[in-house]
Tab-separated table of C-alpha atoms in Angstrom:
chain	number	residue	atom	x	y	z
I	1	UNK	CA	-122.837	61.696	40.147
I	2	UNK	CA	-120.970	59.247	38.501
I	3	UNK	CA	-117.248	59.134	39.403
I	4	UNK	CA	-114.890	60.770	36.858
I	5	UNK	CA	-112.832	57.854	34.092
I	6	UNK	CA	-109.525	58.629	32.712
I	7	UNK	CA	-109.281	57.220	29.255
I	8	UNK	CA	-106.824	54.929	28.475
I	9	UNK	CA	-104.985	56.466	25.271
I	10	UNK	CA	-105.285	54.906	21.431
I	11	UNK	CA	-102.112	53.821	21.503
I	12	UNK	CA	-101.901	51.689	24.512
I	13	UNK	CA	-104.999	49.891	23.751
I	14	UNK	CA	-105.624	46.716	21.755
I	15	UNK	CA	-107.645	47.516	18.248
I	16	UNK	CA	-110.992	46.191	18.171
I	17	UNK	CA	-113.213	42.964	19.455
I	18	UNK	CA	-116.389	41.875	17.221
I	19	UNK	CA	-119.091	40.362	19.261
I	20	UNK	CA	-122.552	38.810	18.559
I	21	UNK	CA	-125.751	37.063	19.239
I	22	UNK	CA	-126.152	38.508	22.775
I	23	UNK	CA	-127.183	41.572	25.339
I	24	UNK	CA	-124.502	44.062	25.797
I	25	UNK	CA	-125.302	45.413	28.898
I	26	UNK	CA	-123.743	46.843	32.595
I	27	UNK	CA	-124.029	44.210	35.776
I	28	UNK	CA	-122.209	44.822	39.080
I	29	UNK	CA	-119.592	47.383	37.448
I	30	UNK	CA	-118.644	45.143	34.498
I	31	UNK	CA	-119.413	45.404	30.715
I	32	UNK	CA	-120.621	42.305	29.975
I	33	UNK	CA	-121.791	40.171	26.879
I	34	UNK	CA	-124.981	37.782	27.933
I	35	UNK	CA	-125.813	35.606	25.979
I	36	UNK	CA	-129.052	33.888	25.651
I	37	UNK	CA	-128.119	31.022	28.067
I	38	UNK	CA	-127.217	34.153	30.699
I	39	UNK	CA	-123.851	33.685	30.329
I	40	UNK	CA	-121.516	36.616	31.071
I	41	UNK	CA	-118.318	37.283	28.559
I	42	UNK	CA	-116.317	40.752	30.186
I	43	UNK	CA	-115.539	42.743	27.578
I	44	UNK	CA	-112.523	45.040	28.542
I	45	UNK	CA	-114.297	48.523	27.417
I	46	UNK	CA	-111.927	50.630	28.218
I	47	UNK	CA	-109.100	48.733	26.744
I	48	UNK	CA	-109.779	48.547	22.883
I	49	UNK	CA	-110.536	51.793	20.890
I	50	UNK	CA	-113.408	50.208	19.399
I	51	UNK	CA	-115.884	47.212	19.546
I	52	UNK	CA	-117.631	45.980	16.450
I	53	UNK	CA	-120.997	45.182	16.798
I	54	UNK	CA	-122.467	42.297	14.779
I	55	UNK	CA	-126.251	41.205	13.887
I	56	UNK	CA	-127.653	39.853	17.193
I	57	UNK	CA	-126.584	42.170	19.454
I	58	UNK	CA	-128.923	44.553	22.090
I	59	UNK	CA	-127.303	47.267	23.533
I	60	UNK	CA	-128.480	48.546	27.027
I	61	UNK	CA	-128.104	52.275	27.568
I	62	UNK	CA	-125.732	51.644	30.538
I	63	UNK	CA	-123.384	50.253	27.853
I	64	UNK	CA	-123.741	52.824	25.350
I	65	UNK	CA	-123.033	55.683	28.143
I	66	UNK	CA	-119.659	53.517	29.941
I	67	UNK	CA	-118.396	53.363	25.917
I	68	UNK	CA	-118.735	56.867	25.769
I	69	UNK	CA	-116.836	57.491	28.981
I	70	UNK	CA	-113.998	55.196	28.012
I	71	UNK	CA	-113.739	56.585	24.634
I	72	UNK	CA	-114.766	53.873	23.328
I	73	UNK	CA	-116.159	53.287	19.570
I	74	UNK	CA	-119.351	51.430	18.807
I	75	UNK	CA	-119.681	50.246	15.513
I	76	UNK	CA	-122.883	48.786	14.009
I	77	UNK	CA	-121.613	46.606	11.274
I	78	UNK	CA	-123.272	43.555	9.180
I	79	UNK	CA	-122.742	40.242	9.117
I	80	UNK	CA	-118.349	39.454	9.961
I	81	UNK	CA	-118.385	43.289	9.581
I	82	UNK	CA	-118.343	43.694	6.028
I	83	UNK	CA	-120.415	46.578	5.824
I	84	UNK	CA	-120.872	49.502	7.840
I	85	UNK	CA	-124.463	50.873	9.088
I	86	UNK	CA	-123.953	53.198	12.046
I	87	UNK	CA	-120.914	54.237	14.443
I	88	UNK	CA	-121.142	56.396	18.239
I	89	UNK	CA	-119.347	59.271	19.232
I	90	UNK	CA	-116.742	59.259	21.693
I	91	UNK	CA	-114.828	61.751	20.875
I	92	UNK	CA	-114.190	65.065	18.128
I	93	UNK	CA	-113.923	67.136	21.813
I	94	UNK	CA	-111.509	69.478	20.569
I	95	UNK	CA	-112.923	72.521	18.396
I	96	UNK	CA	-110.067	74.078	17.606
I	97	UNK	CA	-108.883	70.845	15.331
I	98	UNK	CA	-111.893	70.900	13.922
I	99	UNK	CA	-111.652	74.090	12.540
I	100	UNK	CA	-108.009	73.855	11.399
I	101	UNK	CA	-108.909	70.494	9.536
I	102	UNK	CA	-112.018	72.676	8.046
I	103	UNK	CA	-109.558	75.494	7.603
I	104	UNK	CA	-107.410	73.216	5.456
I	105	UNK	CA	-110.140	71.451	3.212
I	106	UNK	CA	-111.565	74.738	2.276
I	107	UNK	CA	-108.324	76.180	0.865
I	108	UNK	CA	-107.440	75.284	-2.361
I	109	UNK	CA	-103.624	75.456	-1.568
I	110	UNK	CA	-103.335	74.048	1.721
I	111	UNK	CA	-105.548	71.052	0.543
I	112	UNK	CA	-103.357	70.377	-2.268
I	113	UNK	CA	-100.728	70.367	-0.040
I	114	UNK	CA	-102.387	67.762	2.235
I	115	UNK	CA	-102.946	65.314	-0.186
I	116	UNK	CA	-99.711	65.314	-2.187
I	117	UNK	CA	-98.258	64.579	1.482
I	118	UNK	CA	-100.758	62.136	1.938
I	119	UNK	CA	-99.594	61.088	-1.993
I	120	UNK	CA	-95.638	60.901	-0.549
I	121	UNK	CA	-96.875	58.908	2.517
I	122	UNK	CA	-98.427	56.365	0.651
I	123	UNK	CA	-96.335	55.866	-2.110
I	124	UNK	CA	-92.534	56.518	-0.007
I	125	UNK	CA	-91.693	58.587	-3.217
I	126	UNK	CA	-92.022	62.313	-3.606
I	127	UNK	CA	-95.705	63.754	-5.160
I	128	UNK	CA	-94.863	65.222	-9.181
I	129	UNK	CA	-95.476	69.226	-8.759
I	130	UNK	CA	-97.589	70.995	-11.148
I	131	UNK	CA	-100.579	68.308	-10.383
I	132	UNK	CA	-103.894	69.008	-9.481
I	133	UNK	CA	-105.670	67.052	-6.856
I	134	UNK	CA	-107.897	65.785	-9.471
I	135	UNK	CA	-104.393	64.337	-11.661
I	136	UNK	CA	-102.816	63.046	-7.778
I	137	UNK	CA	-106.424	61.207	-7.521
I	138	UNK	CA	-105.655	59.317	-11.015
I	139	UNK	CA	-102.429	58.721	-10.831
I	140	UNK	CA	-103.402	57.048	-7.281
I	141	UNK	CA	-105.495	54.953	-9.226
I	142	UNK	CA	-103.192	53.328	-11.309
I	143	UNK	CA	-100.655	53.045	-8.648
I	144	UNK	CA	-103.532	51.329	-6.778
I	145	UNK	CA	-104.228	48.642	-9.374
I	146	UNK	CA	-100.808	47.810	-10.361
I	147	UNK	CA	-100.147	46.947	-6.251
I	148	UNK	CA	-103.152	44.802	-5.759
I	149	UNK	CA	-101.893	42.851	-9.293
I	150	UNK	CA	-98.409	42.928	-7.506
I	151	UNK	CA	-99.622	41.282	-4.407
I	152	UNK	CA	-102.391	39.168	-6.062
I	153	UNK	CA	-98.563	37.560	-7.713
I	154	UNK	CA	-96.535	37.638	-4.507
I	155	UNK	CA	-99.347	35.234	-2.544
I	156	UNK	CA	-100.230	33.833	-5.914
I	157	UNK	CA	-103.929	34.403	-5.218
I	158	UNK	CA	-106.123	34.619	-8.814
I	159	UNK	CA	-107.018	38.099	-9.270
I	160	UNK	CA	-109.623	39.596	-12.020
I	161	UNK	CA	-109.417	43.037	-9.851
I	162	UNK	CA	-111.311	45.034	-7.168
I	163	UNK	CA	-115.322	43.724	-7.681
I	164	UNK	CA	-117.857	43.624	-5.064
I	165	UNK	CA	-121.036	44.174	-4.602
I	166	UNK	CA	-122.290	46.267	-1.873
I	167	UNK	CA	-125.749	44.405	-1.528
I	168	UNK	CA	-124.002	41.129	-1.371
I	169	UNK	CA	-120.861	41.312	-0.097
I	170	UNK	CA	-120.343	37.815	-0.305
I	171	UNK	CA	-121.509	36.910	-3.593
I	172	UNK	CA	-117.417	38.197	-4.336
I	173	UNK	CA	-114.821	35.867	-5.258
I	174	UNK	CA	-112.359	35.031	-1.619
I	175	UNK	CA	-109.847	37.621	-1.984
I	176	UNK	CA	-112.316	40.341	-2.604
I	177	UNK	CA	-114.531	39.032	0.408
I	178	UNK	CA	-110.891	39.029	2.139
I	179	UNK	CA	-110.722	42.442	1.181
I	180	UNK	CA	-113.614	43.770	2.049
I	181	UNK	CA	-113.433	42.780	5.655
I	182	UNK	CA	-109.866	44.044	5.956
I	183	UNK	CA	-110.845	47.114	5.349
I	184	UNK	CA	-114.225	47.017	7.185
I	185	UNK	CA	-111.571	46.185	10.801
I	186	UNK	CA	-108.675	48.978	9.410
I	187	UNK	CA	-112.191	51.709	8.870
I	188	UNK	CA	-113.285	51.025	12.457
I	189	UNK	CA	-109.904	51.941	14.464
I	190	UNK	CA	-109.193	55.091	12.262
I	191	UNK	CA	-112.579	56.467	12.861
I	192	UNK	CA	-111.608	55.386	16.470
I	193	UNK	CA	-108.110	57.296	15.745
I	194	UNK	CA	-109.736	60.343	14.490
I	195	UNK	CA	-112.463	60.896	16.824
I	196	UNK	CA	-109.868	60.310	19.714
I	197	UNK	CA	-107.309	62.807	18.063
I	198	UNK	CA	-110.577	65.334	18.254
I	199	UNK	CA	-110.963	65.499	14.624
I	200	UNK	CA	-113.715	65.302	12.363
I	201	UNK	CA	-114.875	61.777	10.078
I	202	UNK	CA	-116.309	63.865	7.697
I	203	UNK	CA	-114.273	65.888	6.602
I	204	UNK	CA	-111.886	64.230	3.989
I	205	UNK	CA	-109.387	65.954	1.328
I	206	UNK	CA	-109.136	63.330	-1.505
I	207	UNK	CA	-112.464	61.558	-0.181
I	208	UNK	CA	-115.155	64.394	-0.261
I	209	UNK	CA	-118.994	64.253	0.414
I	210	UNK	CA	-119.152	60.919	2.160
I	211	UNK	CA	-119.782	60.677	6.360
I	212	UNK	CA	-116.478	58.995	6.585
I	213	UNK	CA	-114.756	61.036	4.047
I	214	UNK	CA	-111.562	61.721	6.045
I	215	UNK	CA	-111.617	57.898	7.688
I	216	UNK	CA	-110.775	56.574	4.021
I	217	UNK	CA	-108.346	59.463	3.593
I	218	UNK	CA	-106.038	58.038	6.928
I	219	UNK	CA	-106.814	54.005	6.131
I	220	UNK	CA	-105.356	54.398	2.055
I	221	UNK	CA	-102.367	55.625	4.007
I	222	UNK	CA	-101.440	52.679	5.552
I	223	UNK	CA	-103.439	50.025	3.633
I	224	UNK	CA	-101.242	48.336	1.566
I	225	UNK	CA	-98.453	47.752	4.384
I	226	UNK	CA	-101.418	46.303	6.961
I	227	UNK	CA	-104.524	45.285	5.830
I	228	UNK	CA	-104.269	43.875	2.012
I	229	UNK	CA	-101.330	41.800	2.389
I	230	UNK	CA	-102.969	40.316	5.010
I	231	UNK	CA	-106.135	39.647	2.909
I	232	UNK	CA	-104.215	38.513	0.299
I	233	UNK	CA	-102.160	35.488	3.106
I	234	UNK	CA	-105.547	34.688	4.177
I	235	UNK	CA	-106.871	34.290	0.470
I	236	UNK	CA	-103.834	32.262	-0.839
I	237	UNK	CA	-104.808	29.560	2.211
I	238	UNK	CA	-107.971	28.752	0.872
I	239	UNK	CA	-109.790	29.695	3.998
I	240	UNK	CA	-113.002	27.938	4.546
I	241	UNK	CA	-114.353	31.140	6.819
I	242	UNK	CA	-112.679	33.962	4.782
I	243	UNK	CA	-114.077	36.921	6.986
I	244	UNK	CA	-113.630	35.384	10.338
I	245	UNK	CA	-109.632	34.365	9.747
I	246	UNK	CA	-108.785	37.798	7.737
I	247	UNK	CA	-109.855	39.233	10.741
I	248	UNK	CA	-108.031	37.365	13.117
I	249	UNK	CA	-105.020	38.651	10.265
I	250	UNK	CA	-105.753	42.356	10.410
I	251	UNK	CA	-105.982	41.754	14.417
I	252	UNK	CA	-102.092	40.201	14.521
I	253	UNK	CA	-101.150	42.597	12.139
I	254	UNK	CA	-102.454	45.772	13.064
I	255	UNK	CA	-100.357	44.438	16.746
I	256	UNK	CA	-97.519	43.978	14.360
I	257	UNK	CA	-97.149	47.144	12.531
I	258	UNK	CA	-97.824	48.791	15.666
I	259	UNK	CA	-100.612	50.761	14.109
I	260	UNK	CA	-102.422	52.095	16.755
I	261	UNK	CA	-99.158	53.724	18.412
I	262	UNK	CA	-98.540	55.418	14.659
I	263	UNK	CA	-102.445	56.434	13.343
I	264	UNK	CA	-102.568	60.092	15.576
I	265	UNK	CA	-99.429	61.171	14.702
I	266	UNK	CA	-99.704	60.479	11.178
I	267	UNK	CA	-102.443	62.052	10.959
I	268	UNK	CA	-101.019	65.337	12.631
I	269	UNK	CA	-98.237	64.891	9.816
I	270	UNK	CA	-99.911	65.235	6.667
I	271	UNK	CA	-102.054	67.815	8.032
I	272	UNK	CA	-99.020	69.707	9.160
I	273	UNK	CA	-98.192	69.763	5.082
I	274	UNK	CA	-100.764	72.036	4.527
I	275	UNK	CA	-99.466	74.740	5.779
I	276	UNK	CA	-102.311	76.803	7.969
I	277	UNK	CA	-101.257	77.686	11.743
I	278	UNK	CA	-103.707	76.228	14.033
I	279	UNK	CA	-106.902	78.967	14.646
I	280	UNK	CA	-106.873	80.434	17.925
I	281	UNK	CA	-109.833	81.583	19.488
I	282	UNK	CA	-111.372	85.204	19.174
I	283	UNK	CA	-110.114	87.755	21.535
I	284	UNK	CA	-114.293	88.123	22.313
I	285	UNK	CA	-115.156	84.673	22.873
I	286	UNK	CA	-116.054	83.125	26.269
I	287	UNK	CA	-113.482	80.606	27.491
I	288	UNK	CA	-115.075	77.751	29.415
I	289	UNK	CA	-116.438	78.422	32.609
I	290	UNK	CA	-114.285	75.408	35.182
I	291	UNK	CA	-111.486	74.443	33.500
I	292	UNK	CA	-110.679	70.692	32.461
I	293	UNK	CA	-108.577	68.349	34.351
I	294	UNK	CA	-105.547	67.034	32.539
I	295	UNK	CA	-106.465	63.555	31.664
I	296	UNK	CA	-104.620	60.662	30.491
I	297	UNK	CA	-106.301	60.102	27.256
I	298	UNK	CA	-106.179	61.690	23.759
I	299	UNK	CA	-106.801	65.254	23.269
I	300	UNK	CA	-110.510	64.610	21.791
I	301	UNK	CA	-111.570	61.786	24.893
I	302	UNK	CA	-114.567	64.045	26.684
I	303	UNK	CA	-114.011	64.246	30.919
């Protein structure tokens, strides 16, 4: 039997690596990168909340199970991680959040309240009352548009708006391929944030119908203080690799802004708008047979 890990939590942990062109694998203890020479790179597993993995890379099954016991997210991303394909599971251990966050999307009220918290958060200005989430949706919108023009002026970076294409990401003009892999590196540690808090990807309140639905929900909320001003620095330097340095950016940044130490409980607080108790369990249902160990990690890190 394997000997029982103790997850490091989210917010002590660095945000993410990218690796490729090698074996990802499990020799004498270590997670390793090998590369094609044989040579070893030690990734720190347990010590990032998730690891972006490139084109090139094998994964051994050894790897995928030690990422899983860290809490650890593996994402399967493209080419300097500008689009997503697949991601693992490490956490969403913890079904009564799940139900509360389904609780809350399926009423009208409470999810109104959600995302005119979500609207405040964003924005630092209180939500207009009498607006539909469909109204809060547009009026994000413009709001969105006028800060990218605002920003586009402040790094005086050319800016014809938000334009990419999704089956060639880098047929874009530099800040929009800045852009674009910004928000590829914020995407990976809040589905790393969410899936640690015990939560569910899926299940979004302004973003509906979409696997990652509630992933873009948490990243607008902190987007324009992280991620797209640092696009836009890198894009104003004329960068001659624009992925690779905006994500050396979002890296220092995301350490600056101390995002990792804010995601979880930011995402307790807008929930917490909408107004629905947590659900307790049913005075007939079977509580678990051995109870868990208090751990060290976050509340949805399986033991």
């Amino acid at each position: 039997m394997l000997p029982r890990l103790s997850p490091i939590p989210l917010k002590e942990r660095s945000s993410m690596v990218f690796l490729e062109k090698g074996r990802l694998d499990v020799l004498d203890g270590s997670f390793v990168l090998v590369d094609a020479e044989g040579v070893r790179v030690h990734v720190p597993v347990g010590g990032v909340c998730c690891i972006m993995l490139e084109p090139g890379i094998r994964v051994s099954h050894a790897a995928v199970a030690l990422a899983a016991r860290s809490g650890t997210l593996l994402v399967w991303v493209g080419e300097a991680g500008v689009r997503v394909y697949a991601a693992g599971q490490p956490g969403g251990a913890r079904s009564d959040k799940l139900l509360w966050q389904a609780s809350l999307a399926l009423d009208d009220t409470a999810r109104l309240n959600v995302v005119r918290r979500m609207f405040e958060v964003r924005f630092d200005c209180k939500a207009p009352g009498g607006r539909s989430v469909e109204q809060l949706r547009g009026m994000e919108g413009a709001r969105v548009r006028a800060m990218y023009k605002q920003l586009a002026r402040l790094y005086r970076v050319p800016w014809s708006g938000r334009r990419y294409d999704p089956r060639d990401w880098t047929g874009g003009d530099v800040p929009n391929q800045c852009l674009s892999a910004a928000t590829s590196c914020l995407y990976g540690i809040c589905e790393a944030a969410i899936l640690a808090a015990g939560y569910a990807p899926a299940i979004g309140f302004l973003h509906t119908g979409k696997p990652r639905s509630f992933v873009y929900d948490v990243a607008d909320l902190i987007k324009f203080e992280t991620v797209v001003p640092a696009a836009f620095g890198v894009a104003s330097g004329k960068p001659s690799d624009p992925e690779r340095e905006t994500r050396l950016a979002c890296r220092d940044m995301f350490r600056k802004k101390r995002v990792l130490k804010r995601i979880i409980p930011l995402i307790e607080d807008v929930l917490k708008a909408g107004g629905l108790p947590m659900p307790q369990a049913p005075a007939e249902a079977s509580g678990p047979a051995f109870e868990e160990e208090a751990g060290h990690g976050d509340d949805g890190h399986r033991g």
